Amino acid sequence: MPELPEVETTLRGIEPALLDRKIADIKVRNPALRIPVARSIQHARGRSVVGLRRRAKYLLLDTPPLETGQPEGGLMIHLGMSGSLRITDPATAPRKHDHVELVMDSGACLRFNDPRRFGIFTWWDAPAEDHSLIAHLGPEPLGPDFSGKYLYTRSRNLRVAVKNFIMNSQVVVGVGNIYASEALHLAGIHPSRPAGRISLARYEVLDQVIREVLESAIRQGGTTLRDFTAPDAQPGYFAQDLRVYDRAGKACFKCGGEIRRKVLGQRATYFCVGCQR
DNA sequence: CTTTACGCCTGACGGC
DNA sequence: TGCCGTCAGGCGTAAA
């Protein structure tokens, strides 16, 4: 499932094939994504991709108008939980669940594949920051606006469990279910602890481990990046580093305690009974 | 306002 | 072997 590191890896993987290239054609095979693919994505046809950005788990392609009067904006892609992008030859037969594709003038082709169709492929009107899906998002976890002090200040008087707090995209973006459990374990914080009852010092630790776990995963994403265009590209680059996720009943690598599973906010949550308080 | 539940959807998996 | 129920998950939205 694409978390922030995999989206970042995806961005780096598709950039060489898209940057400064013209979108010659846009094909929609199945518009039934989480948000139906609208005809407006055709605004990008004939335009060049002059920039690729990531905001939270959204990929943004900048496509300036060719002549005055055309709309300013670009394409927005979200991978949902089963989406992926790959660069391929447009002559190759599409796979099952290849819903949208960009045919570049270079002859390369970007295909959006998403079995569960929780993803998004849509058009945004400039400025992208004002789009309803990203206008109210919190800071980037790897950016300068995210800090222990920020988490501490935002959480005062909140009774919500700290795991739900850091998974709230209005608080901070890109901390998915897996990394929330992993980061809290590394920080020694119990996932059920009320967010408003955690000290500044502990939030400073949490800030650091969130950065570390995401940066580490992005580095390992480089492995995924290399076979990104390969027909049999495999996800799961982070699986070997998981310390608590999906390890219920097993022993904690740090203290030997038992890893338990509980449901918080309708999500599977894993933690160690020995070293998380 | 905060908090919780639900729905979208397919594939993997276990039970029979 | 195949059928069926259950679960997983990002995240917006409705409901409480």
PDB file of C-alpha atoms (C1' of nucleotides) in Angstrom:
ATOM      1  CA  MET A   1       0.000   0.000   0.000  1.00  0.00           C
ATOM      2  CA  PRO A   2       1.428   3.356  -0.940  1.00  0.00           C
ATOM      3  CA  GLU A   3       2.494   5.391   2.036  1.00  0.00           C
ATOM      4  CA  LEU A   4       4.301   8.700   1.705  1.00  0.00           C
ATOM      5  CA  PRO A   5       7.683   7.073   0.973  1.00  0.00           C
ATOM      6  CA  GLU A   6       6.243   5.059  -1.872  1.00  0.00           C
ATOM      7  CA  VAL A   7       4.524   8.113  -3.328  1.00  0.00           C
ATOM      8  CA  GLU A   8       7.829   9.982  -3.159  1.00  0.00           C
ATOM      9  CA  THR A   9       9.529   7.011  -4.825  1.00  0.00           C
ATOM     10  CA  THR A  10       6.836   6.986  -7.494  1.00  0.00           C
ATOM     11  CA  LEU A  11       7.372  10.687  -8.150  1.00  0.00           C
ATOM     12  CA  ARG A  12      11.110  10.194  -8.635  1.00  0.00           C
ATOM     13  CA  GLY A  13      10.436   7.154 -10.788  1.00  0.00           C
ATOM     14  CA  ILE A  14       8.100   8.805 -13.282  1.00  0.00           C
ATOM     15  CA  GLU A  15       9.789  12.212 -13.407  1.00  0.00           C
ATOM     16  CA  PRO A  16      12.422  11.410 -16.058  1.00  0.00           C
ATOM     17  CA  ALA A  17       9.764  10.187 -18.494  1.00  0.00           C
ATOM     18  CA  LEU A  18       7.419  13.154 -17.963  1.00  0.00           C
ATOM     19  CA  LEU A  19       9.433  16.272 -17.217  1.00  0.00           C
ATOM     20  CA  ASP A  20       9.576  18.694 -20.142  1.00  0.00           C
ATOM     21  CA  ARG A  21       7.638  16.245 -22.287  1.00  0.00           C
ATOM     22  CA  LYS A  22       4.370  16.946 -24.019  1.00  0.00           C
ATOM     23  CA  ILE A  23       1.219  14.962 -23.236  1.00  0.00           C
ATOM     24  CA  ALA A  24       0.126  13.829 -26.678  1.00  0.00           C
ATOM     25  CA  ASP A  25      -2.948  11.908 -25.584  1.00  0.00           C
ATOM     26  CA  ILE A  26      -4.928  10.993 -22.484  1.00  0.00           C
ATOM     27  CA  LYS A  27      -6.882   7.744 -22.442  1.00  0.00           C
ATOM     28  CA  VAL A  28      -9.483   6.838 -19.856  1.00  0.00           C
ATOM     29  CA  ARG A  29     -10.480   3.175 -19.831  1.00  0.00           C
ATOM     30  CA  ASN A  30     -12.465   3.222 -16.623  1.00  0.00           C
ATOM     31  CA  PRO A  31     -13.465   6.550 -15.069  1.00  0.00           C
ATOM     32  CA  ALA A  32     -14.989   4.951 -11.951  1.00  0.00           C
ATOM     33  CA  LEU A  33     -12.333   5.946  -9.427  1.00  0.00           C
ATOM     34  CA  ARG A  34     -13.091   7.296  -5.949  1.00  0.00           C
ATOM     35  CA  ILE A  35     -13.795  10.592  -7.675  1.00  0.00           C
ATOM     36  CA  PRO A  36     -15.083   9.888 -11.200  1.00  0.00           C
ATOM     37  CA  VAL A  37     -12.474  10.876 -13.779  1.00  0.00           C
ATOM     38  CA  ALA A  38     -13.882  14.034 -15.343  1.00  0.00           C
ATOM     39  CA  ARG A  39     -13.542  15.251 -18.895  1.00  0.00           C
ATOM     40  CA  SER A  40     -11.581  18.216 -17.533  1.00  0.00           C
ATOM     41  CA  ILE A  41      -8.389  16.142 -17.379  1.00  0.00           C
ATOM     42  CA  GLN A  42      -8.314  16.633 -21.148  1.00  0.00           C
ATOM     43  CA  HIS A  43      -7.216  20.224 -20.467  1.00  0.00           C
ATOM     44  CA  ALA A  44      -3.739  18.701 -20.120  1.00  0.00           C
ATOM     45  CA  ARG A  45      -3.751  17.212 -23.606  1.00  0.00           C
ATOM     46  CA  GLY A  46      -1.164  18.849 -25.812  1.00  0.00           C
ATOM     47  CA  ARG A  47       0.555  20.552 -22.880  1.00  0.00           C
ATOM     48  CA  SER A  48       4.027  19.979 -21.504  1.00  0.00           C
ATOM     49  CA  VAL A  49       4.740  18.763 -17.997  1.00  0.00           C
ATOM     50  CA  VAL A  50       7.007  21.470 -16.606  1.00  0.00           C
ATOM     51  CA  GLY A  51       7.104  20.261 -13.019  1.00  0.00           C
ATOM     52  CA  LEU A  52       6.185  17.358 -10.749  1.00  0.00           C
ATOM     53  CA  ARG A  53       5.450  17.860  -7.061  1.00  0.00           C
ATOM     54  CA  ARG A  54       4.200  15.914  -4.109  1.00  0.00           C
ATOM     55  CA  ARG A  55       1.860  17.346  -1.480  1.00  0.00           C
ATOM     56  CA  ALA A  56       0.957  14.779   1.175  1.00  0.00           C
ATOM     57  CA  LYS A  57       0.229  11.659  -0.904  1.00  0.00           C
ATOM     58  CA  TYR A  58      -0.972  13.667  -3.897  1.00  0.00           C
ATOM     59  CA  LEU A  59       1.182  13.861  -7.020  1.00  0.00           C
ATOM     60  CA  LEU A  60       0.851  17.155  -8.874  1.00  0.00           C
ATOM     61  CA  LEU A  61       1.833  17.662 -12.519  1.00  0.00           C
ATOM     62  CA  ASP A  62       2.178  21.271 -13.666  1.00  0.00           C
ATOM     63  CA  THR A  63       0.922  21.858 -17.199  1.00  0.00           C
ATOM     64  CA  PRO A  64       0.927  25.535 -18.159  1.00  0.00           C
ATOM     65  CA  PRO A  65      -1.458  26.651 -20.934  1.00  0.00           C
ATOM     66  CA  LEU A  66      -0.168  26.908 -24.461  1.00  0.00           C
ATOM     67  CA  GLU A  67      -2.126  30.060 -25.223  1.00  0.00           C
ATOM     68  CA  THR A  68      -3.924  32.724 -23.222  1.00  0.00           C
ATOM     69  CA  GLY A  69      -7.480  31.964 -22.284  1.00  0.00           C
ATOM     70  CA  GLN A  70      -6.836  28.338 -21.454  1.00  0.00           C
ATOM     71  CA  PRO A  71      -7.141  27.289 -17.812  1.00  0.00           C
ATOM     72  CA  GLU A  72      -4.077  27.316 -15.570  1.00  0.00           C
ATOM     73  CA  GLY A  73      -3.596  24.077 -13.716  1.00  0.00           C
ATOM     74  CA  GLY A  74      -2.501  20.512 -13.986  1.00  0.00           C
ATOM     75  CA  LEU A  75      -3.126  16.896 -13.114  1.00  0.00           C
ATOM     76  CA  MET A  76      -3.480  15.409  -9.648  1.00  0.00           C
ATOM     77  CA  ILE A  77      -2.959  11.735  -8.919  1.00  0.00           C
ATOM     78  CA  HIS A  78      -3.578   9.873  -5.671  1.00  0.00           C
ATOM     79  CA  LEU A  79      -2.719   6.181  -5.424  1.00  0.00           C
ATOM     80  CA  GLY A  80      -5.372   5.348  -2.850  1.00  0.00           C
ATOM     81  CA  MET A  81      -4.342   2.083  -1.311  1.00  0.00           C
ATOM     82  CA  SER A  82      -3.802  -0.148  -4.323  1.00  0.00           C
ATOM     83  CA  GLY A  83      -2.776   2.302  -7.031  1.00  0.00           C
ATOM     84  CA  SER A  84       0.503   2.331  -8.909  1.00  0.00           C
ATOM     85  CA  LEU A  85       2.060   4.142 -11.843  1.00  0.00           C
ATOM     86  CA  ARG A  86       4.428   2.707 -14.364  1.00  0.00           C
ATOM     87  CA  ILE A  87       6.186   3.875 -17.489  1.00  0.00           C
ATOM     88  CA  THR A  88       5.673   1.627 -20.440  1.00  0.00           C
ATOM     89  CA  ASP A  89       5.545   1.451 -24.202  1.00  0.00           C
ATOM     90  CA  PRO A  90       2.096   2.548 -25.412  1.00  0.00           C
ATOM     91  CA  ALA A  91       2.077  -0.372 -27.814  1.00  0.00           C
ATOM     92  CA  THR A  92       2.050  -2.926 -25.001  1.00  0.00           C
ATOM     93  CA  ALA A  93      -1.358  -4.271 -24.083  1.00  0.00           C
ATOM     94  CA  PRO A  94      -2.881  -2.655 -21.000  1.00  0.00           C
ATOM     95  CA  ARG A  95      -3.131  -4.781 -17.885  1.00  0.00           C
ATOM     96  CA  LYS A  96      -6.222  -5.446 -15.905  1.00  0.00           C
ATOM     97  CA  HIS A  97      -7.067  -2.335 -13.851  1.00  0.00           C
ATOM     98  CA  ASP A  98      -5.071   0.059 -16.065  1.00  0.00           C
ATOM     99  CA  HIS A  99      -7.672   2.833 -15.823  1.00  0.00           C
ATOM    100  CA  VAL A 100      -5.976   5.987 -17.136  1.00  0.00           C
ATOM    101  CA  GLU A 101      -2.910   6.643 -19.258  1.00  0.00           C
ATOM    102  CA  LEU A 102      -0.867   9.573 -20.489  1.00  0.00           C
ATOM    103  CA  VAL A 103       0.767   9.069 -23.867  1.00  0.00           C
ATOM    104  CA  MET A 104       3.826  11.312 -24.129  1.00  0.00           C
ATOM    105  CA  ASP A 105       5.206  12.705 -27.365  1.00  0.00           C
ATOM    106  CA  SER A 106       8.437  10.862 -26.590  1.00  0.00           C
ATOM    107  CA  GLY A 107       6.687   7.570 -27.179  1.00  0.00           C
ATOM    108  CA  ALA A 108       6.619   6.651 -23.518  1.00  0.00           C
ATOM    109  CA  CYS A 109       3.378   6.133 -21.695  1.00  0.00           C
ATOM    110  CA  LEU A 110       2.333   6.553 -18.049  1.00  0.00           C
ATOM    111  CA  ARG A 111      -0.242   4.009 -16.894  1.00  0.00           C
ATOM    112  CA  PHE A 112      -2.308   4.332 -13.736  1.00  0.00           C
ATOM    113  CA  ASN A 113      -3.285   0.922 -12.380  1.00  0.00           C
ATOM    114  CA  ASP A 114      -5.595   0.601  -9.380  1.00  0.00           C
ATOM    115  CA  PRO A 115      -7.461  -2.652  -8.606  1.00  0.00           C
ATOM    116  CA  ARG A 116      -9.551  -1.243  -5.772  1.00  0.00           C
ATOM    117  CA  ARG A 117     -10.130   2.104  -7.443  1.00  0.00           C
ATOM    118  CA  PHE A 118      -9.669   4.129  -4.271  1.00  0.00           C
ATOM    119  CA  GLY A 119      -7.292   6.351  -6.180  1.00  0.00           C
ATOM    120  CA  ILE A 120      -7.844   9.716  -7.832  1.00  0.00           C
ATOM    121  CA  PHE A 121      -6.865  11.044 -11.263  1.00  0.00           C
ATOM    122  CA  THR A 122      -8.197  14.523 -11.727  1.00  0.00           C
ATOM    123  CA  TRP A 123      -7.599  18.054 -12.933  1.00  0.00           C
ATOM    124  CA  TRP A 124      -6.767  20.976 -10.646  1.00  0.00           C
ATOM    125  CA  ASP A 125      -7.215  24.665 -11.330  1.00  0.00           C
ATOM    126  CA  ALA A 126      -4.337  26.862 -10.236  1.00  0.00           C
ATOM    127  CA  PRO A 127      -3.242  27.366  -7.602  1.00  0.00           C
ATOM    128  CA  ALA A 128      -3.114  23.717  -6.590  1.00  0.00           C
ATOM    129  CA  GLU A 129      -2.842  24.713  -2.929  1.00  0.00           C
ATOM    130  CA  ASP A 130      -6.447  25.929  -3.086  1.00  0.00           C
ATOM    131  CA  HIS A 131      -7.852  22.600  -4.290  1.00  0.00           C
ATOM    132  CA  SER A 132     -10.402  21.297  -1.816  1.00  0.00           C
ATOM    133  CA  LEU A 133      -8.495  18.033  -1.335  1.00  0.00           C
ATOM    134  CA  ILE A 134      -5.303  19.742  -0.209  1.00  0.00           C
ATOM    135  CA  ALA A 135      -6.341  23.155   1.036  1.00  0.00           C
ATOM    136  CA  HIS A 136      -6.793  22.080   4.645  1.00  0.00           C
ATOM    137  CA  LEU A 137      -3.897  19.680   5.034  1.00  0.00           C
ATOM    138  CA  GLY A 138      -1.368  19.937   7.829  1.00  0.00           C
ATOM    139  CA  PRO A 139       2.388  20.362   7.332  1.00  0.00           C
ATOM    140  CA  GLU A 140       4.691  17.903   5.598  1.00  0.00           C
ATOM    141  CA  PRO A 141       6.341  15.589   8.145  1.00  0.00           C
ATOM    142  CA  LEU A 142       9.732  16.063   6.487  1.00  0.00           C
ATOM    143  CA  GLY A 143       9.342  19.817   6.153  1.00  0.00           C
ATOM    144  CA  PRO A 144      10.338  22.769   8.345  1.00  0.00           C
ATOM    145  CA  ASP A 145       6.864  23.398   9.785  1.00  0.00           C
ATOM    146  CA  PHE A 146       6.694  20.026  11.512  1.00  0.00           C
ATOM    147  CA  SER A 147       8.249  19.775  14.970  1.00  0.00           C
ATOM    148  CA  GLY A 148       7.808  18.385  18.446  1.00  0.00           C
ATOM    149  CA  LYS A 149       6.727  21.790  19.632  1.00  0.00           C
ATOM    150  CA  TYR A 150       4.114  21.932  16.874  1.00  0.00           C
ATOM    151  CA  LEU A 151       2.687  18.547  17.899  1.00  0.00           C
ATOM    152  CA  TYR A 152       2.729  19.592  21.546  1.00  0.00           C
ATOM    153  CA  THR A 153       0.916  22.869  20.870  1.00  0.00           C
ATOM    154  CA  ARG A 154      -1.670  21.328  18.545  1.00  0.00           C
ATOM    155  CA  SER A 155      -2.497  18.535  20.988  1.00  0.00           C
ATOM    156  CA  ARG A 156      -3.192  20.509  24.157  1.00  0.00           C
ATOM    157  CA  ASN A 157      -6.571  19.591  25.640  1.00  0.00           C
ATOM    158  CA  LEU A 158      -7.179  16.849  23.080  1.00  0.00           C
ATOM    159  CA  ARG A 159      -8.312  13.498  24.397  1.00  0.00           C
ATOM    160  CA  VAL A 160      -7.991  11.658  21.107  1.00  0.00           C
ATOM    161  CA  ALA A 161      -5.500   8.761  21.068  1.00  0.00           C
ATOM    162  CA  VAL A 162      -2.070   9.911  19.931  1.00  0.00           C
ATOM    163  CA  LYS A 163      -2.073   7.392  17.064  1.00  0.00           C
ATOM    164  CA  ASN A 164      -5.264   8.882  15.657  1.00  0.00           C
ATOM    165  CA  PHE A 165      -3.825  12.346  16.257  1.00  0.00           C
ATOM    166  CA  ILE A 166      -0.720  11.788  14.131  1.00  0.00           C
ATOM    167  CA  MET A 167      -2.764  10.024  11.445  1.00  0.00           C
ATOM    168  CA  ASN A 168      -5.043  13.048  11.103  1.00  0.00           C
ATOM    169  CA  SER A 169      -4.039  14.731   7.861  1.00  0.00           C
ATOM    170  CA  GLN A 170      -5.084  18.097   9.237  1.00  0.00           C
ATOM    171  CA  VAL A 171      -2.389  17.670  11.904  1.00  0.00           C
ATOM    172  CA  VAL A 172       0.354  16.205   9.727  1.00  0.00           C
ATOM    173  CA  VAL A 173       0.165  14.502   6.344  1.00  0.00           C
ATOM    174  CA  GLY A 174       1.628  11.262   5.115  1.00  0.00           C
ATOM    175  CA  VAL A 175       1.771   9.295   8.362  1.00  0.00           C
ATOM    176  CA  GLY A 176      -0.159   6.179   7.378  1.00  0.00           C
ATOM    177  CA  ASN A 177      -1.337   3.296   9.493  1.00  0.00           C
ATOM    178  CA  ILE A 178       1.875   1.293   9.293  1.00  0.00           C
ATOM    179  CA  TYR A 179       4.274   4.111  10.067  1.00  0.00           C
ATOM    180  CA  ALA A 180       2.102   5.458  12.864  1.00  0.00           C
ATOM    181  CA  SER A 181       2.478   2.172  14.744  1.00  0.00           C
ATOM    182  CA  GLU A 182       6.172   1.956  13.919  1.00  0.00           C
ATOM    183  CA  ALA A 183       6.963   5.518  14.970  1.00  0.00           C
ATOM    184  CA  LEU A 184       5.107   5.235  18.276  1.00  0.00           C
ATOM    185  CA  HIS A 185       7.002   2.055  19.067  1.00  0.00           C
ATOM    186  CA  LEU A 186      10.327   3.704  18.318  1.00  0.00           C
ATOM    187  CA  ALA A 187       9.310   6.626  20.531  1.00  0.00           C
ATOM    188  CA  GLY A 188       8.120   4.366  23.355  1.00  0.00           C
ATOM    189  CA  ILE A 189       4.681   5.958  23.378  1.00  0.00           C
ATOM    190  CA  HIS A 190       1.520   3.875  23.845  1.00  0.00           C
ATOM    191  CA  PRO A 191      -0.798   4.409  20.846  1.00  0.00           C
ATOM    192  CA  SER A 192      -3.875   4.851  23.039  1.00  0.00           C
ATOM    193  CA  ARG A 193      -2.387   7.607  25.164  1.00  0.00           C
ATOM    194  CA  PRO A 194      -4.431  10.810  24.934  1.00  0.00           C
ATOM    195  CA  ALA A 195      -2.594  13.229  22.655  1.00  0.00           C
ATOM    196  CA  GLY A 196      -3.070  16.074  25.110  1.00  0.00           C
ATOM    197  CA  ARG A 197      -1.302  14.205  27.884  1.00  0.00           C
ATOM    198  CA  ILE A 198       2.091  13.799  26.273  1.00  0.00           C
ATOM    199  CA  SER A 199       5.009  16.030  27.197  1.00  0.00           C
ATOM    200  CA  LEU A 200       6.932  18.329  24.883  1.00  0.00           C
ATOM    201  CA  ALA A 201      10.038  16.195  25.368  1.00  0.00           C
ATOM    202  CA  ARG A 202       8.232  13.066  24.208  1.00  0.00           C
ATOM    203  CA  TYR A 203       6.766  14.886  21.193  1.00  0.00           C
ATOM    204  CA  GLU A 204      10.261  15.984  20.242  1.00  0.00           C
ATOM    205  CA  VAL A 205      11.277  12.330  20.219  1.00  0.00           C
ATOM    206  CA  LEU A 206       8.191  11.482  18.166  1.00  0.00           C
ATOM    207  CA  ASP A 207       9.033  14.204  15.640  1.00  0.00           C
ATOM    208  CA  GLN A 208      12.508  12.716  15.206  1.00  0.00           C
ATOM    209  CA  VAL A 209      11.393   9.093  14.814  1.00  0.00           C
ATOM    210  CA  ILE A 210       8.649  10.007  12.332  1.00  0.00           C
ATOM    211  CA  ARG A 211      11.271  11.730  10.200  1.00  0.00           C
ATOM    212  CA  GLU A 212      13.676   8.830  10.585  1.00  0.00           C
ATOM    213  CA  VAL A 213      11.193   6.128   9.679  1.00  0.00           C
ATOM    214  CA  LEU A 214       9.911   8.015   6.627  1.00  0.00           C
ATOM    215  CA  GLU A 215      13.384   8.964   5.401  1.00  0.00           C
ATOM    216  CA  SER A 216      14.599   5.422   5.899  1.00  0.00           C
ATOM    217  CA  ALA A 217      11.682   4.071   3.893  1.00  0.00           C
ATOM    218  CA  ILE A 218      12.307   6.590   1.113  1.00  0.00           C
ATOM    219  CA  ARG A 219      15.932   5.449   0.951  1.00  0.00           C
ATOM    220  CA  GLN A 220      14.767   1.851   0.657  1.00  0.00           C
ATOM    221  CA  GLY A 221      12.213   2.960  -1.899  1.00  0.00           C
ATOM    222  CA  GLY A 222      15.186   3.454  -4.156  1.00  0.00           C
ATOM    223  CA  THR A 223      15.219  -0.280  -4.548  1.00  0.00           C
ATOM    224  CA  THR A 224      11.627  -0.220  -5.711  1.00  0.00           C
ATOM    225  CA  LEU A 225      12.557   2.690  -7.952  1.00  0.00           C
ATOM    226  CA  ARG A 226      15.042   0.665  -9.937  1.00  0.00           C
ATOM    227  CA  ASP A 227      12.539  -1.966 -10.981  1.00  0.00           C
ATOM    228  CA  PHE A 228       9.754   0.566 -11.176  1.00  0.00           C
ATOM    229  CA  THR A 229       9.366   0.178 -14.908  1.00  0.00           C
ATOM    230  CA  ALA A 230       9.926  -3.567 -14.866  1.00  0.00           C
ATOM    231  CA  PRO A 231       6.912  -5.726 -15.673  1.00  0.00           C
ATOM    232  CA  ASP A 232       7.121  -7.585 -12.393  1.00  0.00           C
ATOM    233  CA  ALA A 233       7.890  -4.719 -10.031  1.00  0.00           C
ATOM    234  CA  GLN A 234       7.227  -5.820  -6.483  1.00  0.00           C
ATOM    235  CA  PRO A 235       6.185  -3.604  -3.593  1.00  0.00           C
ATOM    236  CA  GLY A 236       7.001  -4.392   0.026  1.00  0.00           C
ATOM    237  CA  TYR A 237      10.410  -2.766   0.350  1.00  0.00           C
ATOM    238  CA  PHE A 238       9.741  -1.806   3.947  1.00  0.00           C
ATOM    239  CA  ALA A 239       8.446  -5.152   5.188  1.00  0.00           C
ATOM    240  CA  GLN A 240      11.754  -6.336   6.605  1.00  0.00           C
ATOM    241  CA  ASP A 241      12.124  -3.295   8.847  1.00  0.00           C
ATOM    242  CA  LEU A 242       8.770  -3.512  10.559  1.00  0.00           C
ATOM    243  CA  ARG A 243       9.167  -3.842  14.320  1.00  0.00           C
ATOM    244  CA  VAL A 244       5.549  -4.085  15.454  1.00  0.00           C
ATOM    245  CA  TYR A 245       3.242  -3.953  12.440  1.00  0.00           C
ATOM    246  CA  ASP A 246       1.540  -7.310  11.810  1.00  0.00           C
ATOM    247  CA  ARG A 247       3.640  -8.958  14.558  1.00  0.00           C
ATOM    248  CA  ALA A 248       0.873  -9.660  17.103  1.00  0.00           C
ATOM    249  CA  GLY A 249       1.889 -12.368  19.572  1.00  0.00           C
ATOM    250  CA  LYS A 250       5.575 -12.092  18.747  1.00  0.00           C
ATOM    251  CA  ALA A 251       8.380 -10.730  20.894  1.00  0.00           C
ATOM    252  CA  CYS A 252       9.496  -7.110  20.823  1.00  0.00           C
ATOM    253  CA  PHE A 253      12.965  -6.736  19.271  1.00  0.00           C
ATOM    254  CA  LYS A 254      13.777  -4.040  21.826  1.00  0.00           C
ATOM    255  CA  CYS A 255      12.587  -5.433  25.163  1.00  0.00           C
ATOM    256  CA  GLY A 256      11.268  -8.920  24.478  1.00  0.00           C
ATOM    257  CA  GLY A 257       7.754  -7.923  25.505  1.00  0.00           C
ATOM    258  CA  GLU A 258       4.664  -9.145  23.709  1.00  0.00           C
ATOM    259  CA  ILE A 259       3.418  -7.306  20.631  1.00  0.00           C
ATOM    260  CA  ARG A 260      -0.340  -6.837  20.778  1.00  0.00           C
ATOM    261  CA  ARG A 261      -2.947  -5.839  18.238  1.00  0.00           C
ATOM    262  CA  LYS A 262      -5.868  -3.576  19.001  1.00  0.00           C
ATOM    263  CA  VAL A 263      -8.271  -1.538  16.910  1.00  0.00           C
ATOM    264  CA  LEU A 264      -8.042   2.242  17.236  1.00  0.00           C
ATOM    265  CA  GLY A 265     -10.190   4.422  15.035  1.00  0.00           C
ATOM    266  CA  GLN A 266     -11.186   1.376  12.946  1.00  0.00           C
ATOM    267  CA  ARG A 267      -7.525   0.651  12.160  1.00  0.00           C
ATOM    268  CA  ALA A 268      -5.330  -2.243  13.195  1.00  0.00           C
ATOM    269  CA  THR A 269      -2.816  -0.946  15.727  1.00  0.00           C
ATOM    270  CA  TYR A 270       0.271  -2.796  16.967  1.00  0.00           C
ATOM    271  CA  PHE A 271       2.300  -1.993  20.054  1.00  0.00           C
ATOM    272  CA  CYS A 272       4.586  -3.548  22.659  1.00  0.00           C
ATOM    273  CA  VAL A 273       3.182  -3.997  26.148  1.00  0.00           C
ATOM    274  CA  GLY A 274       6.693  -3.789  27.595  1.00  0.00           C
ATOM    275  CA  CYS A 275       8.212  -0.590  26.276  1.00  0.00           C
ATOM    276  CA  GLN A 276       5.353   1.694  25.215  1.00  0.00           C
ATOM    277  CA  ARG A 277       3.734   3.838  27.872  1.00  0.00           C
TER     278      ARG A 277
ATOM    279  C1'  DC B   1     -16.992  21.971  17.583  1.00  0.00           C
ATOM    280  C1'  DT B   2     -15.316  16.927  18.261  1.00  0.00           C
ATOM    281  C1'  DT B   3     -15.706  12.101  17.632  1.00  0.00           C
ATOM    282  C1'  DT B   4     -17.297   8.046  15.455  1.00  0.00           C
ATOM    283  C1'  DA B   5     -19.128   5.120  11.769  1.00  0.00           C
ATOM    284  C1'  DC B   6     -19.514   4.154   7.146  1.00  0.00           C
ATOM    285  C1'  DG B   7     -18.754   3.478   2.226  1.00  0.00           C
ATOM    286  C1'  DC B   8     -16.121   2.967  -1.786  1.00  0.00           C
ATOM    287  C1'  DC B   9     -13.728  -1.753  -4.053  1.00  0.00           C
ATOM    288  C1'  DT B  10     -11.006  -6.034  -5.181  1.00  0.00           C
ATOM    289  C1'  DG B  11      -7.982  -9.679  -3.918  1.00  0.00           C
ATOM    290  C1'  DA B  12      -6.290 -12.748  -0.488  1.00  0.00           C
ATOM    291  C1'  DC B  13      -7.508 -15.988   2.683  1.00  0.00           C
ATOM    292  C1'  DG B  14      -9.936 -19.359   5.680  1.00  0.00           C
ATOM    293  C1'  DG B  15     -13.805 -22.430   6.349  1.00  0.00           C
ATOM    294  C1'  DC B  16     -16.787 -25.688   4.483  1.00  0.00           C
TER     295       DC B  16
ATOM    296  C1'  DT C   1     -12.583 -27.827  -6.591  1.00  0.00           C
ATOM    297  C1'  DG C   2     -15.370 -23.818  -5.828  1.00  0.00           C
ATOM    298  C1'  DC C   3     -18.268 -20.859  -3.266  1.00  0.00           C
ATOM    299  C1'  DC C   4     -18.868 -17.516   0.302  1.00  0.00           C
ATOM    300  C1'  DG C   5     -17.961 -14.527   4.172  1.00  0.00           C
ATOM    301  C1'  DT C   6     -14.456 -11.599   6.195  1.00  0.00           C
ATOM    302  C1'  DC C   7     -10.845  -8.486   6.283  1.00  0.00           C
ATOM    303  C1'  DA C   8      -7.623  -4.940   4.771  1.00  0.00           C
ATOM    304  C1'  DG C   9      -6.914  -0.059   3.766  1.00  0.00           C
ATOM    305  C1'  DG C  10      -6.869   5.994   2.479  1.00  0.00           C
ATOM    306  C1'  DC C  11      -9.678   9.260   3.321  1.00  0.00           C
ATOM    307  C1'  DG C  12     -13.869  12.014   2.464  1.00  0.00           C
ATOM    308  C1'  DT C  13     -18.362  12.481   4.260  1.00  0.00           C
ATOM    309  C1'  DA C  14     -22.416  11.703   7.026  1.00  0.00           C
ATOM    310  C1'  DA C  15     -24.073  11.073  11.410  1.00  0.00           C
ATOM    311  C1'  DA C  16     -24.032  11.344  16.335  1.00  0.00           C
TER     312       DA C  16
END
